[in-house]
Short mmCIF file of C-alpha atoms in Angstrom, two decimals:
data_model
loop_
_atom_site.label_atom_id
_atom_site.label_comp_id
_atom_site.label_asym_id
_atom_site.label_seq_id
_atom_site.Cartn_x
_atom_site.Cartn_y
_atom_site.Cartn_z
CA UNK A 6 -0.09 0.22 0.24
CA UNK A 7 1.56 3.17 -1.00
CA UNK A 8 2.00 5.73 1.53
CA UNK A 9 2.52 9.79 1.55
CA UNK A 10 -0.31 12.35 1.21
CA UNK A 11 -3.51 11.09 -0.91
CA UNK A 12 -3.74 12.93 -4.06
CA UNK A 13 -7.23 14.20 -6.17
CA UNK A 14 -10.57 13.10 -5.35
CA UNK A 15 -9.17 10.34 -2.90
CA UNK A 16 -7.99 13.11 -0.93
CA UNK A 17 -11.40 14.48 -0.42
CA UNK A 18 -13.28 11.20 -0.22
CA UNK A 19 -10.80 9.54 2.90
CA UNK A 20 -9.40 13.01 4.53
CA UNK A 21 -9.17 12.94 8.19
CA UNK A 22 -8.08 16.54 8.45
CA UNK A 23 -10.52 18.73 10.52
CA UNK A 24 -9.44 21.45 7.95
CA UNK A 25 -10.62 19.79 4.71
CA UNK A 26 -13.44 18.35 6.50
CA UNK A 27 -14.28 21.93 7.41
CA UNK A 28 -13.87 23.33 4.14
CA UNK A 29 -16.15 20.38 2.69
CA UNK A 30 -18.84 21.15 5.13
CA UNK A 31 -18.52 24.93 4.14
CA UNK A 32 -18.67 24.41 0.06
CA UNK A 33 -21.29 22.14 0.84
CA UNK A 34 -23.68 24.26 2.94
CA UNK A 35 -23.07 27.28 0.33
CA UNK A 36 -24.87 24.73 -2.60
CA UNK A 37 -27.57 24.00 -0.13
CA UNK A 38 -28.09 27.55 0.56
CA UNK A 39 -28.51 28.29 -3.07
CA UNK A 40 -30.27 25.48 -3.77
CA UNK A 41 -32.40 26.78 -0.79
CA UNK A 42 -32.47 30.28 -1.96
CA UNK A 43 -33.60 29.29 -5.35
CA UNK A 44 -36.75 27.17 -3.61
CA UNK A 45 -37.13 30.87 -2.24
CA UNK A 46 -36.94 32.81 -4.74
CA UNK A 47 -39.86 30.65 -6.62
CA UNK A 48 -42.00 31.40 -3.88
CA UNK A 49 -41.50 35.16 -4.15
CA UNK A 50 -41.81 35.09 -7.58
CA UNK A 51 -45.56 33.45 -7.49
CA UNK A 52 -46.40 36.00 -4.22
CA UNK A 53 -44.67 38.79 -6.34
CA UNK A 54 -48.51 39.93 -7.72
CA UNK A 55 -52.23 38.04 -6.51
CA UNK A 56 -53.43 35.40 -9.27
CA UNK A 57 -51.64 32.07 -10.16
CA UNK A 58 -49.22 32.91 -12.53
CA UNK A 59 -45.87 31.03 -12.26
CA UNK A 60 -46.22 27.34 -10.48
CA UNK A 61 -49.51 25.44 -9.08
CA UNK A 62 -50.45 25.18 -5.68
CA UNK A 63 -49.33 21.83 -4.99
CA UNK A 64 -45.61 22.63 -6.39
CA UNK A 65 -45.79 26.18 -3.93
CA UNK A 66 -46.29 23.70 -1.11
CA UNK A 67 -43.69 21.42 -2.20
CA UNK A 68 -41.49 25.02 -2.24
CA UNK A 69 -42.39 25.61 0.84
CA UNK A 70 -41.52 22.52 2.60
CA UNK A 71 -37.70 22.19 0.56
CA UNK A 72 -36.94 25.87 0.82
CA UNK A 73 -37.27 25.47 4.81
CA UNK A 74 -35.82 21.91 5.09
CA UNK A 75 -33.08 22.40 2.82
CA UNK A 76 -32.35 25.85 4.31
CA UNK A 77 -32.33 24.87 8.36
CA UNK A 78 -30.76 21.26 7.81
CA UNK A 79 -28.53 22.05 4.71
CA UNK A 80 -27.44 25.50 4.94
CA UNK A 81 -27.00 26.65 8.53
CA UNK A 82 -26.07 24.19 10.24
CA UNK A 83 -23.53 22.35 8.18
CA UNK A 84 -21.81 25.24 8.16
CA UNK A 85 -21.95 25.79 11.56
CA UNK A 86 -20.45 22.53 11.96
CA UNK A 87 -18.05 23.63 9.03
CA UNK A 88 -16.58 26.62 11.63
CA UNK A 89 -16.62 24.16 14.27
CA UNK A 90 -14.34 22.04 12.30
CA UNK A 91 -11.79 24.89 10.91
CA UNK A 92 -11.82 26.93 14.57
CA UNK A 93 -12.08 24.60 17.55
CA UNK A 94 -9.17 22.50 17.43
CA UNK A 95 -7.09 25.88 16.69
CA UNK A 96 -9.00 27.89 19.37
CA UNK A 97 -7.96 25.33 21.68
CA UNK A 98 -4.65 23.88 20.77
CA UNK A 99 -5.21 20.87 19.43
CA UNK A 100 -3.96 18.69 16.59
CA UNK A 101 -6.96 18.09 15.14
CA UNK A 102 -10.59 16.41 15.99
CA UNK A 103 -11.29 13.66 18.95
CA UNK A 104 -12.39 11.29 16.00
CA UNK A 105 -10.84 12.40 12.66
CA UNK A 106 -12.70 8.91 10.85
CA UNK A 107 -16.41 9.82 12.40
CA UNK A 108 -15.81 13.22 11.14
CA UNK A 109 -14.89 12.28 7.51
CA UNK A 110 -17.97 9.79 8.04
CA UNK A 111 -20.88 12.71 9.30
CA UNK A 112 -20.00 14.53 6.48
CA UNK A 113 -20.06 12.53 3.95
CA UNK A 114 -23.57 11.06 4.26
CA UNK A 115 -24.30 14.55 4.31
CA UNK A 116 -24.86 14.77 0.46
CA UNK A 117 -26.92 11.38 0.33
CA UNK A 118 -29.52 12.96 2.45
CA UNK A 119 -29.93 16.07 0.61
CA UNK A 120 -29.91 14.09 -3.12
CA UNK A 121 -32.45 11.68 -1.54
CA UNK A 122 -34.76 14.57 -0.44
CA UNK A 123 -33.75 16.54 -3.71
CA UNK A 124 -34.66 13.34 -5.77
CA UNK A 125 -38.15 13.28 -4.51
CA UNK A 126 -39.10 16.64 -6.96
CA UNK A 127 -38.85 14.38 -9.76
CA UNK A 128 -41.08 11.25 -8.27
CA UNK A 129 -44.12 10.53 -8.80
CA UNK A 130 -46.68 12.45 -6.48
CA UNK A 131 -43.70 15.23 -5.64
CA UNK A 132 -41.86 16.42 -2.98
CA UNK A 133 -43.50 16.80 0.65
CA UNK A 134 -45.84 19.56 0.46
CA UNK A 135 -46.71 19.87 3.78
CA UNK A 136 -44.53 22.79 5.28
CA UNK A 137 -41.48 22.30 6.86
CA UNK A 138 -42.95 21.38 10.79
CA UNK A 139 -44.46 18.43 8.86
CA UNK A 140 -47.64 18.30 10.98
CA UNK A 141 -48.99 14.54 10.78
CA UNK A 142 -52.26 13.42 10.04
CA UNK A 143 -51.24 15.48 7.20
CA UNK A 144 -47.86 14.30 6.65
CA UNK A 145 -48.93 10.54 7.40
CA UNK A 146 -52.46 10.79 5.78
CA UNK A 147 -52.45 13.04 2.45
CA UNK A 148 -49.22 12.77 1.63
CA UNK A 149 -47.51 11.00 -1.52
CA UNK A 150 -44.75 8.26 -1.41
CA UNK A 151 -42.06 10.92 -1.05
CA UNK A 152 -42.44 11.08 2.09
CA UNK A 153 -40.90 7.54 3.19
CA UNK A 154 -38.03 9.18 1.39
CA UNK A 155 -38.10 12.25 3.26
CA UNK A 156 -38.16 10.28 6.22
CA UNK A 157 -34.80 8.37 5.62
CA UNK A 158 -33.03 11.82 4.30
CA UNK A 159 -33.90 13.45 7.91
CA UNK A 160 -32.86 9.94 9.36
CA UNK A 161 -29.21 10.49 7.89
CA UNK A 162 -28.86 14.45 8.56
CA UNK A 163 -30.19 13.09 12.17
CA UNK A 164 -27.23 10.86 12.27
CA UNK A 165 -24.40 13.31 11.11
CA UNK A 166 -25.47 16.06 13.55
CA UNK A 167 -25.06 13.27 16.71
CA UNK A 168 -21.58 12.12 15.16
CA UNK A 169 -20.82 15.61 14.52
CA UNK A 170 -21.51 16.79 18.27
CA UNK A 171 -19.90 14.08 20.14
CA UNK A 172 -16.62 14.73 18.12
CA UNK A 173 -16.78 18.29 19.10
CA UNK A 174 -17.71 17.46 22.93
CA UNK A 175 -14.81 14.87 22.65
CA UNK A 176 -12.14 17.19 21.47
CA UNK A 177 -13.32 20.12 23.51
CA UNK A 178 -13.22 18.52 26.68
CA UNK A 179 -10.15 16.28 26.20
CA UNK A 180 -7.94 18.14 23.84
CA UNK A 181 -7.36 21.77 24.99
CA UNK A 182 -3.62 22.62 25.33
CA UNK A 183 -2.00 22.81 28.95
CA UNK A 184 -3.29 25.73 30.28
CA UNK A 185 -6.60 26.31 28.67
CA UNK A 186 -8.77 25.92 31.23
CA UNK A 187 -12.70 25.89 30.37
CA UNK A 188 -12.65 29.57 31.89
CA UNK A 189 -9.98 30.17 28.99
CA UNK A 190 -11.53 28.64 25.82
CA UNK A 191 -12.91 31.24 23.21
CA UNK A 192 -16.51 32.03 23.18
CA UNK A 193 -17.00 30.31 20.20
CA UNK A 194 -15.46 27.35 21.37
CA UNK A 195 -17.99 27.84 24.80
CA UNK A 196 -21.04 28.07 22.47
CA UNK A 197 -19.85 24.89 20.36
CA UNK A 198 -19.64 22.95 23.37
CA UNK A 199 -23.22 23.55 24.59
CA UNK A 200 -24.70 23.41 20.98
CA UNK A 201 -23.42 20.24 20.52
CA UNK A 202 -24.91 19.01 24.00
CA UNK A 203 -27.96 20.41 22.61
CA UNK A 204 -27.86 18.43 19.78
CA UNK A 205 -27.12 14.78 21.15
CA UNK A 206 -30.41 16.21 23.49
CA UNK A 207 -32.92 16.81 20.83
CA UNK A 208 -31.67 15.10 17.37
CA UNK A 209 -32.93 11.34 19.14
CA UNK A 210 -36.59 13.18 19.44
CA UNK A 211 -36.79 13.83 15.43
CA UNK A 212 -35.67 10.14 14.70
CA UNK A 213 -38.31 9.48 16.79
CA UNK A 214 -40.99 11.72 15.80
CA UNK A 215 -40.50 10.49 12.10
CA UNK A 216 -39.98 6.78 12.85
CA UNK A 217 -43.75 7.27 14.53
CA UNK A 218 -44.84 8.92 11.00
CA UNK A 219 -43.06 5.78 9.25
CA UNK A 220 -44.93 3.65 11.82
CA UNK A 221 -48.45 5.11 10.78
CA UNK A 222 -47.63 5.54 6.97
CA UNK A 223 -46.76 1.81 6.73
CA UNK A 224 -47.30 -0.57 9.50
CA UNK A 225 -51.03 0.72 10.45
CA UNK A 226 -50.51 2.31 13.99
CA UNK A 227 -52.36 5.30 15.10
CA UNK A 228 -49.83 7.68 17.16
CA UNK A 229 -51.58 10.44 15.32
CA UNK A 230 -54.48 9.40 14.00
CA UNK A 231 -57.72 10.63 16.34
CA UNK A 232 -59.51 7.56 14.12
CA UNK A 233 -57.23 4.74 15.15
CA UNK A 234 -56.90 6.54 19.12
CA UNK A 235 -54.17 8.69 18.29
CA UNK A 236 -53.67 12.44 18.74
CA UNK A 237 -52.40 14.85 16.03
CA UNK A 238 -51.45 17.50 18.82
CA UNK A 239 -49.08 14.30 20.30
CA UNK A 240 -47.08 15.45 17.11
CA UNK A 241 -46.77 18.93 17.89
CA UNK A 242 -45.34 18.30 21.45
CA UNK A 243 -42.86 16.16 19.94
CA UNK A 244 -41.79 18.02 17.05
CA UNK A 245 -41.37 21.43 18.91
CA UNK A 246 -40.04 19.69 22.19
CA UNK A 247 -36.75 18.74 19.24
CA UNK A 248 -38.04 22.73 16.66
CA UNK A 249 -37.18 24.87 19.51
CA UNK A 250 -33.96 23.47 21.12
CA UNK A 251 -33.25 23.48 17.15
CA UNK A 252 -34.02 27.04 16.32
CA UNK A 253 -30.77 27.39 19.38
CA UNK A 254 -28.68 25.40 17.61
CA UNK A 255 -28.80 27.63 14.76
CA UNK A 256 -28.12 30.44 16.85
CA UNK A 257 -25.86 29.68 19.96
CA UNK A 258 -22.82 29.30 17.47
CA UNK A 259 -23.45 32.93 15.47
CA UNK A 260 -23.10 34.54 19.31
CA UNK A 261 -19.77 32.64 20.08
CA UNK A 262 -18.76 34.14 16.27
CA UNK A 263 -19.91 37.58 16.87
CA UNK A 264 -18.33 37.55 20.46
CA UNK A 265 -15.04 36.89 18.63
CA UNK A 266 -15.38 39.59 16.08
CA UNK A 267 -16.77 42.79 17.72
CA UNK A 268 -13.78 42.60 20.28
CA UNK A 269 -11.08 42.68 17.48
CA UNK A 270 -12.33 45.50 15.50
CA UNK A 271 -13.58 47.90 18.61
CA UNK A 272 -9.76 46.94 19.87
CA UNK A 273 -11.34 45.95 23.55
CA UNK A 274 -11.28 42.95 25.44
CA UNK A 275 -15.16 41.37 25.09
CA UNK A 276 -17.34 42.74 28.04
CA UNK A 277 -18.50 40.40 30.40
CA UNK A 278 -16.72 36.74 29.26
CA UNK A 279 -18.06 35.05 32.19
CA UNK A 280 -21.42 36.17 32.04
CA UNK A 281 -21.89 35.73 27.94
CA UNK A 282 -20.76 31.81 29.23
CA UNK A 283 -23.53 31.81 31.90
CA UNK A 284 -26.19 33.09 29.61
CA UNK A 285 -25.35 30.73 26.47
CA UNK A 286 -25.92 28.00 29.36
CA UNK A 287 -29.18 29.81 30.61
CA UNK A 288 -30.36 29.85 26.70
CA UNK A 289 -29.63 25.93 26.27
CA UNK A 290 -31.90 25.00 29.12
CA UNK A 291 -34.44 27.19 29.30
CA UNK A 292 -34.80 26.56 25.09
CA UNK A 293 -36.07 22.75 26.61
CA UNK A 294 -39.27 24.52 28.54
CA UNK A 295 -40.37 26.70 26.13
CA UNK A 296 -41.52 24.25 23.06
CA UNK A 297 -45.73 25.16 23.54
CA UNK A 298 -45.28 28.88 22.82
CA UNK A 299 -45.44 27.41 18.73
CA UNK A 300 -48.86 25.54 19.95
CA UNK A 301 -50.48 28.65 22.40
CA UNK A 302 -53.35 27.79 19.52
CA UNK A 303 -54.20 24.19 20.22
CA UNK A 304 -56.20 24.18 22.99
CA UNK A 305 -54.00 23.57 25.93
CA UNK A 306 -54.96 24.40 29.40
CA UNK A 307 -54.66 28.12 30.22
CA UNK A 308 -52.18 26.86 33.31
CA UNK A 309 -49.96 25.38 30.57
CA UNK A 310 -50.50 28.78 28.32
CA UNK A 311 -49.29 30.89 31.56
CA UNK A 312 -46.26 28.66 31.88
CA UNK A 313 -45.17 28.77 28.21
CA UNK A 314 -45.36 31.99 27.80
CA UNK A 315 -43.67 33.43 31.08
CA UNK A 316 -40.75 30.66 30.20
CA UNK A 317 -40.90 32.22 26.74
CA UNK A 318 -40.32 35.95 28.40
CA UNK A 319 -37.58 34.84 30.50
CA UNK A 320 -35.55 33.49 27.36
CA UNK A 321 -35.06 37.07 26.32
CA UNK A 322 -33.42 37.91 29.67
CA UNK A 323 -29.83 35.92 29.09
CA UNK A 324 -30.42 37.04 25.24
CA UNK A 325 -30.60 40.12 26.66
CA UNK A 326 -27.59 40.10 28.66
CA UNK A 327 -25.27 39.30 25.26
CA UNK A 328 -26.29 41.93 23.22
CA UNK A 329 -26.20 44.32 26.57
CA UNK A 330 -21.97 42.83 26.23
CA UNK A 331 -21.49 42.96 22.82
CA UNK A 332 -22.86 47.06 22.74
CA UNK A 333 -20.73 47.29 25.54
CA UNK A 334 -17.86 46.20 23.88
CA UNK A 335 -18.23 48.38 21.17
CA UNK A 336 -18.88 51.62 23.71
CA UNK A 337 -15.61 53.65 23.18
CA UNK A 338 -13.72 51.12 21.87
CA UNK A 339 -11.27 52.14 18.55
CA UNK A 340 -13.38 51.02 16.07
CA UNK A 341 -13.36 50.28 12.42
CA UNK A 342 -15.98 48.63 10.34
CA UNK A 343 -14.58 46.31 7.92
CA UNK A 344 -16.87 43.70 6.02
CA UNK A 345 -17.03 40.89 9.55
CA UNK A 346 -17.27 44.14 11.66
CA UNK A 347 -20.11 45.29 9.25
CA UNK A 348 -22.13 41.60 9.42
CA UNK A 349 -21.53 42.02 12.99
CA UNK A 350 -22.99 44.83 14.09
CA UNK A 351 -26.37 44.11 11.81
CA UNK A 352 -26.43 40.98 13.19
CA UNK A 353 -26.71 42.82 16.71
CA UNK A 354 -29.51 45.21 15.41
CA UNK A 355 -31.58 43.04 13.70
CA UNK A 356 -31.42 40.08 15.66
CA UNK A 357 -32.61 41.87 18.38
CA UNK A 358 -35.64 43.68 16.19
CA UNK A 359 -36.15 39.36 15.19
CA UNK A 360 -35.94 39.14 19.31
CA UNK A 361 -39.24 42.22 19.88
CA UNK A 362 -41.08 40.81 17.54
CA UNK A 363 -40.45 37.10 19.04
CA UNK A 364 -41.44 38.77 23.05
CA UNK A 365 -44.92 39.76 21.03
CA UNK A 366 -45.44 35.97 19.98
CA UNK A 367 -44.63 35.28 23.78
CA UNK A 368 -48.14 36.72 24.98
CA UNK A 369 -50.20 34.12 24.37
CA UNK A 370 -53.95 36.30 24.07
CA UNK A 371 -51.39 37.62 21.15
CA UNK A 372 -50.22 35.34 19.41
CA UNK A 373 -53.98 34.12 18.69
CA UNK A 374 -54.46 37.18 16.47
CA UNK A 375 -50.05 36.46 14.96
CA UNK A 376 -50.32 32.77 14.61
CA UNK A 377 -49.97 31.19 11.30
CA UNK A 378 -49.69 34.82 9.63
CA UNK A 379 -46.78 36.51 7.76
CA UNK A 380 -45.72 38.45 11.17
CA UNK A 381 -44.63 35.01 12.20
CA UNK A 382 -42.73 34.66 8.77
CA UNK A 383 -41.33 38.09 9.69
CA UNK A 384 -39.82 37.21 13.20
CA UNK A 385 -38.30 34.06 12.14
CA UNK A 386 -36.60 35.62 9.49
CA UNK A 387 -35.64 37.97 11.34
CA UNK A 388 -33.74 35.94 13.65
CA UNK A 389 -32.40 33.37 11.52
CA UNK A 390 -31.11 35.51 8.20
CA UNK A 391 -29.47 38.18 10.24
CA UNK A 392 -28.84 35.78 13.15
CA UNK A 393 -27.54 32.46 11.61
CA UNK A 394 -26.35 33.86 7.77
CA UNK A 395 -25.19 37.14 8.29
CA UNK A 396 -23.08 35.37 11.57
CA UNK A 397 -21.62 32.89 9.05
CA UNK A 398 -20.96 35.05 6.38
CA UNK A 399 -19.05 37.69 9.04
CA UNK A 400 -17.02 34.43 10.15
CA UNK A 401 -16.05 33.48 6.16
CA UNK A 402 -14.70 36.80 5.96
CA UNK A 403 -13.16 36.97 9.59
CA UNK A 404 -11.12 33.99 9.11
CA UNK A 405 -10.66 33.53 4.99
CA UNK A 406 -7.56 35.22 5.95
CA UNK A 407 -6.65 32.86 8.23
CA UNK A 408 -8.02 29.78 6.12
CA UNK A 409 -6.69 30.86 2.66
CA UNK A 410 -3.39 33.03 3.41
CA UNK A 411 -5.09 35.41 1.04
CA UNK A 412 -7.07 38.80 1.18
CA UNK A 413 -10.73 38.80 0.09
CA UNK A 414 -11.60 42.36 -2.05
CA UNK A 415 -12.56 44.57 0.96
CA UNK A 416 -14.24 46.68 -1.66
CA UNK A 417 -16.52 44.13 -2.89
CA UNK A 418 -17.29 42.65 0.71
CA UNK A 419 -18.86 45.88 1.80
CA UNK A 420 -20.78 45.97 -1.69
CA UNK A 421 -21.97 42.42 -0.81
CA UNK A 422 -22.93 43.53 2.99
CA UNK A 423 -25.13 46.92 2.08
CA UNK A 424 -27.10 44.79 -0.76
CA UNK A 425 -28.16 42.44 1.59
CA UNK A 426 -29.04 44.34 4.36
CA UNK A 427 -30.83 46.20 2.20
CA UNK A 428 -32.18 43.13 0.61
CA UNK A 429 -32.41 41.72 3.70
CA UNK A 430 -34.80 44.27 5.16
CA UNK A 431 -36.94 44.90 1.83
CA UNK A 432 -37.84 41.25 1.97
CA UNK A 433 -38.57 40.93 5.60
CA UNK A 434 -39.79 43.93 7.50
CA UNK A 435 -42.99 44.49 5.18
CA UNK A 436 -43.77 40.97 6.14
CA UNK A 437 -44.67 42.19 9.66
CA UNK A 438 -47.57 44.46 8.05
CA UNK A 439 -48.87 42.20 5.82
CA UNK A 440 -49.33 39.38 8.63
CA UNK A 441 -50.78 41.97 11.13
CA UNK A 442 -52.95 42.84 8.31
CA UNK A 443 -53.98 39.21 8.41
CA UNK A 444 -52.40 37.28 5.54
CA UNK A 445 -52.02 33.61 6.03
CA UNK A 446 -48.64 32.11 5.46
CA UNK A 447 -48.04 29.25 3.26
CA UNK A 448 -50.73 30.60 0.54
CA UNK A 449 -50.17 30.73 -3.09
CA UNK A 450 -52.59 32.91 -3.86
CA UNK A 451 -53.94 35.94 -1.73
CA UNK A 452 -56.18 38.99 -1.33
CA UNK A 453 -55.42 42.24 -3.34
CA UNK A 454 -55.39 44.12 0.08
CA UNK A 455 -51.87 42.57 0.78
CA UNK A 456 -50.31 43.52 -2.75
CA UNK A 457 -48.28 46.16 -2.39
CA UNK A 458 -46.13 44.55 0.44
CA UNK A 459 -45.75 41.50 -1.43
CA UNK A 460 -44.39 43.06 -4.14
CA UNK A 461 -41.72 44.66 -2.38
CA UNK A 462 -41.13 41.47 -0.18
CA UNK A 463 -40.35 39.79 -3.97
CA UNK A 464 -37.83 42.72 -5.17
CA UNK A 465 -36.10 42.78 -1.64
CA UNK A 466 -35.67 38.91 -2.02
CA UNK A 467 -33.78 39.68 -5.42
CA UNK A 468 -31.61 41.83 -4.75
CA UNK A 469 -30.59 39.49 -1.45
CA UNK A 470 -30.05 36.63 -3.68
CA UNK A 471 -28.53 38.79 -6.40
CA UNK A 472 -25.73 39.69 -3.41
CA UNK A 473 -24.63 36.14 -2.52
CA UNK A 474 -23.75 35.97 -5.86
CA UNK A 475 -21.12 38.49 -5.55
CA UNK A 476 -20.23 36.61 -1.76
CA UNK A 477 -19.31 33.58 -3.71
CA UNK A 478 -17.19 35.32 -6.45
CA UNK A 479 -15.64 37.42 -3.79
CA UNK A 480 -14.85 33.46 -2.24
CA UNK A 481 -13.33 31.99 -5.21
CA UNK A 482 -11.63 34.69 -6.58
CA UNK A 483 -9.48 35.16 -3.19
CA UNK A 484 -8.60 31.75 -3.10
CA UNK A 485 -7.30 31.34 -6.40
CA UNK A 486 -5.82 35.27 -6.68
CA UNK A 487 -5.97 36.75 -4.02
CA UNK A 488 -3.34 38.79 -2.46
CA UNK A 489 -1.19 37.75 0.09
CA UNK A 490 -2.29 37.93 3.64
CA UNK A 491 0.26 39.94 6.10
CA UNK A 492 0.52 38.76 9.89
CA UNK A 493 -1.50 41.87 10.27
CA UNK A 494 -4.33 41.03 8.44
CA UNK A 495 -6.50 44.12 9.01
CA UNK A 496 -4.85 47.60 7.88
CA UNK A 497 -4.14 49.74 10.71
CA UNK A 498 -5.62 47.17 13.38
CA UNK A 499 -3.26 46.26 16.44
CA UNK A 500 -4.16 44.67 19.44
CA UNK A 501 -6.21 42.04 17.64
CA UNK A 502 -7.46 38.76 18.58
CA UNK A 503 -5.46 37.04 16.12
CA UNK A 504 -3.34 37.82 13.14
CA UNK A 505 -2.14 34.79 10.42
CA UNK A 506 0.97 33.88 11.82
CA UNK A 507 -0.38 33.76 15.81
CA UNK A 508 -1.55 30.77 17.61
CA UNK A 509 -5.17 30.33 19.27
CA UNK A 510 -6.89 33.13 20.12
CA UNK A 511 -7.71 33.79 23.86
CA UNK A 512 -10.72 35.53 25.31
CA UNK A 513 -8.18 38.49 26.53
CA UNK A 514 -5.31 40.68 25.59
CA UNK A 515 -1.62 39.85 26.30
CA UNK A 516 -0.98 43.23 26.34
CA UNK A 517 -3.37 46.83 25.83
CA UNK A 518 -4.43 47.42 22.37
CA UNK A 519 -2.92 50.43 20.70
CA UNK A 520 -4.22 52.40 17.61
CA UNK A 521 -2.63 53.97 14.91
#
C-alpha cells in the first residue's frame, strides 16, 4: 500500500484532516444555501402579485417545504459544523478533532441525505408538500409516497449531526492545550460545546417522531391519527420539543462568532466574558421548556399557556445580557468597520428586532392573532437570516485570510454587505405589516389588499439573492488569486485577537491594544 499524502479525489473522500472536512462542510452548505434560495425565489416570484401565475398551488407547497428543510438542515447547520471543524481545534490548541474518521463519515453521509430529499422533486406525487414542520396527520395521511424518502433523509441528517456533536464534545473536553481551562476558551468554543449537548439531546427526539410517522404510514399504527385513538397534538408536542432547541442550535454558534469579531474591531476585550458563558448555558437550558409557545392555538390548558408564556419571556433575559455585552464592548472602542464588523453590527441590531417580535409572539392572547400569519414569517426570518446567515458570512470573511493565507477584496465585501442588508430588510420588514393585516402563511394566492407589501418583499428577495452571487465570486477570487495576507491582516488594526501567524486566540489581550 502506498504511503504519503493522498492526491486528487481520494484526498477529499478519505481525509481525516479537520481543515479539509471543515472546508467540505462549508462548500456543501454554500451549495445548499443557493438551492434553498432558489426555492425561496420561486415562492417570492409567485407572490409578486395576486393570482396564480408561475407555479401550481401543490408545487408552491412543495417549495415552502423544501426551502425550510434545505435552509435549516442543509445550509445553516452544516455551515456552523464547518466553522467548528476549522476553528475549534486551532482555538484550543488541539492537533485535530478527537475522532477524525467519524468526522469524515459524518460529512460524507450528508450529500446522500440531501440528494435523497431533492430527488423527491422528480418522483411521482412530487416532493413533500406539508411545510417544513411536517405536521401529522397531514404528512402521514394525505401525503405521497415520497414522505418515506423524506423520513429516511431526516434520519441520515440526524445521524450526521449526532456524530458531529459527539466529536466536538470529545475534542473540547479532552484535547485542550495545557493551561487552557474551560473559562479561558474563546466564546466560539463555549457556544459550540453547549450547542453540541443540545444536538445530542434533541436529534433523537426528531428521529423518534419521524419513526412514529413511518409506523403510521406503513405499519398500521395510529400515533397521530384520532380515528385510531391517536392524537395529532402529540405530534406537535414531540416535534416542537425538538424544534425549539433546534432554533437555538442555529443561533448559539452565531453568538460565538460575533463575540470573536466585535472585540477585534472595537480593539477591546469582550465585556463580561463569564456572564456570556452563563447566559449561553441559560438559553440552552430554557430552550427545553418553551416548546409549546408554538402551540398556543391548539387548545392547551390556560395554566400551560401561562407557564410557556412566562418561560418564553424569561429566555429574553440572558439574550439581553449578550446584546448588552456586545454593545458595551463597542462602547468607546477604537472601532473600524471592515466587512466582518459590518455584518456583526447588523447581526446585533437585526437580531434584536427579531427578539422583540418574538416577545410579542410570546404573549399568548396576542399570539392567537399573529399565529400562522406572515408576522411569524417576518419574526423567524429576522432571527435566522441576520442571526445565522449574517454571522456565518461574517465568520467566513473574518477567518478567510487565516484559512487561505490570502485577503479578500474589501470593497467587494462591503458592497456585498450593503446589498444583503438592504435586500434583507426590504424582503422581511414588510412581512410584519402584511401579517398584521391578516395575510396567512403558505398560500400561493392572496387578497389584493396585501399586494403592495408582497411586491416589495419579492423585489427585496431577488436583491438579497443577487448579493450572494457577489459573495461567492469574492470568496472564489480570494482563494484563486487574492493578495497574500500579511501578519497584520486588518490594516491599521493593532491588538488583534489573532493574526495569520499567531496561535489560537484567547478571550483577553496579553497587552493593552494600541491604535495608530
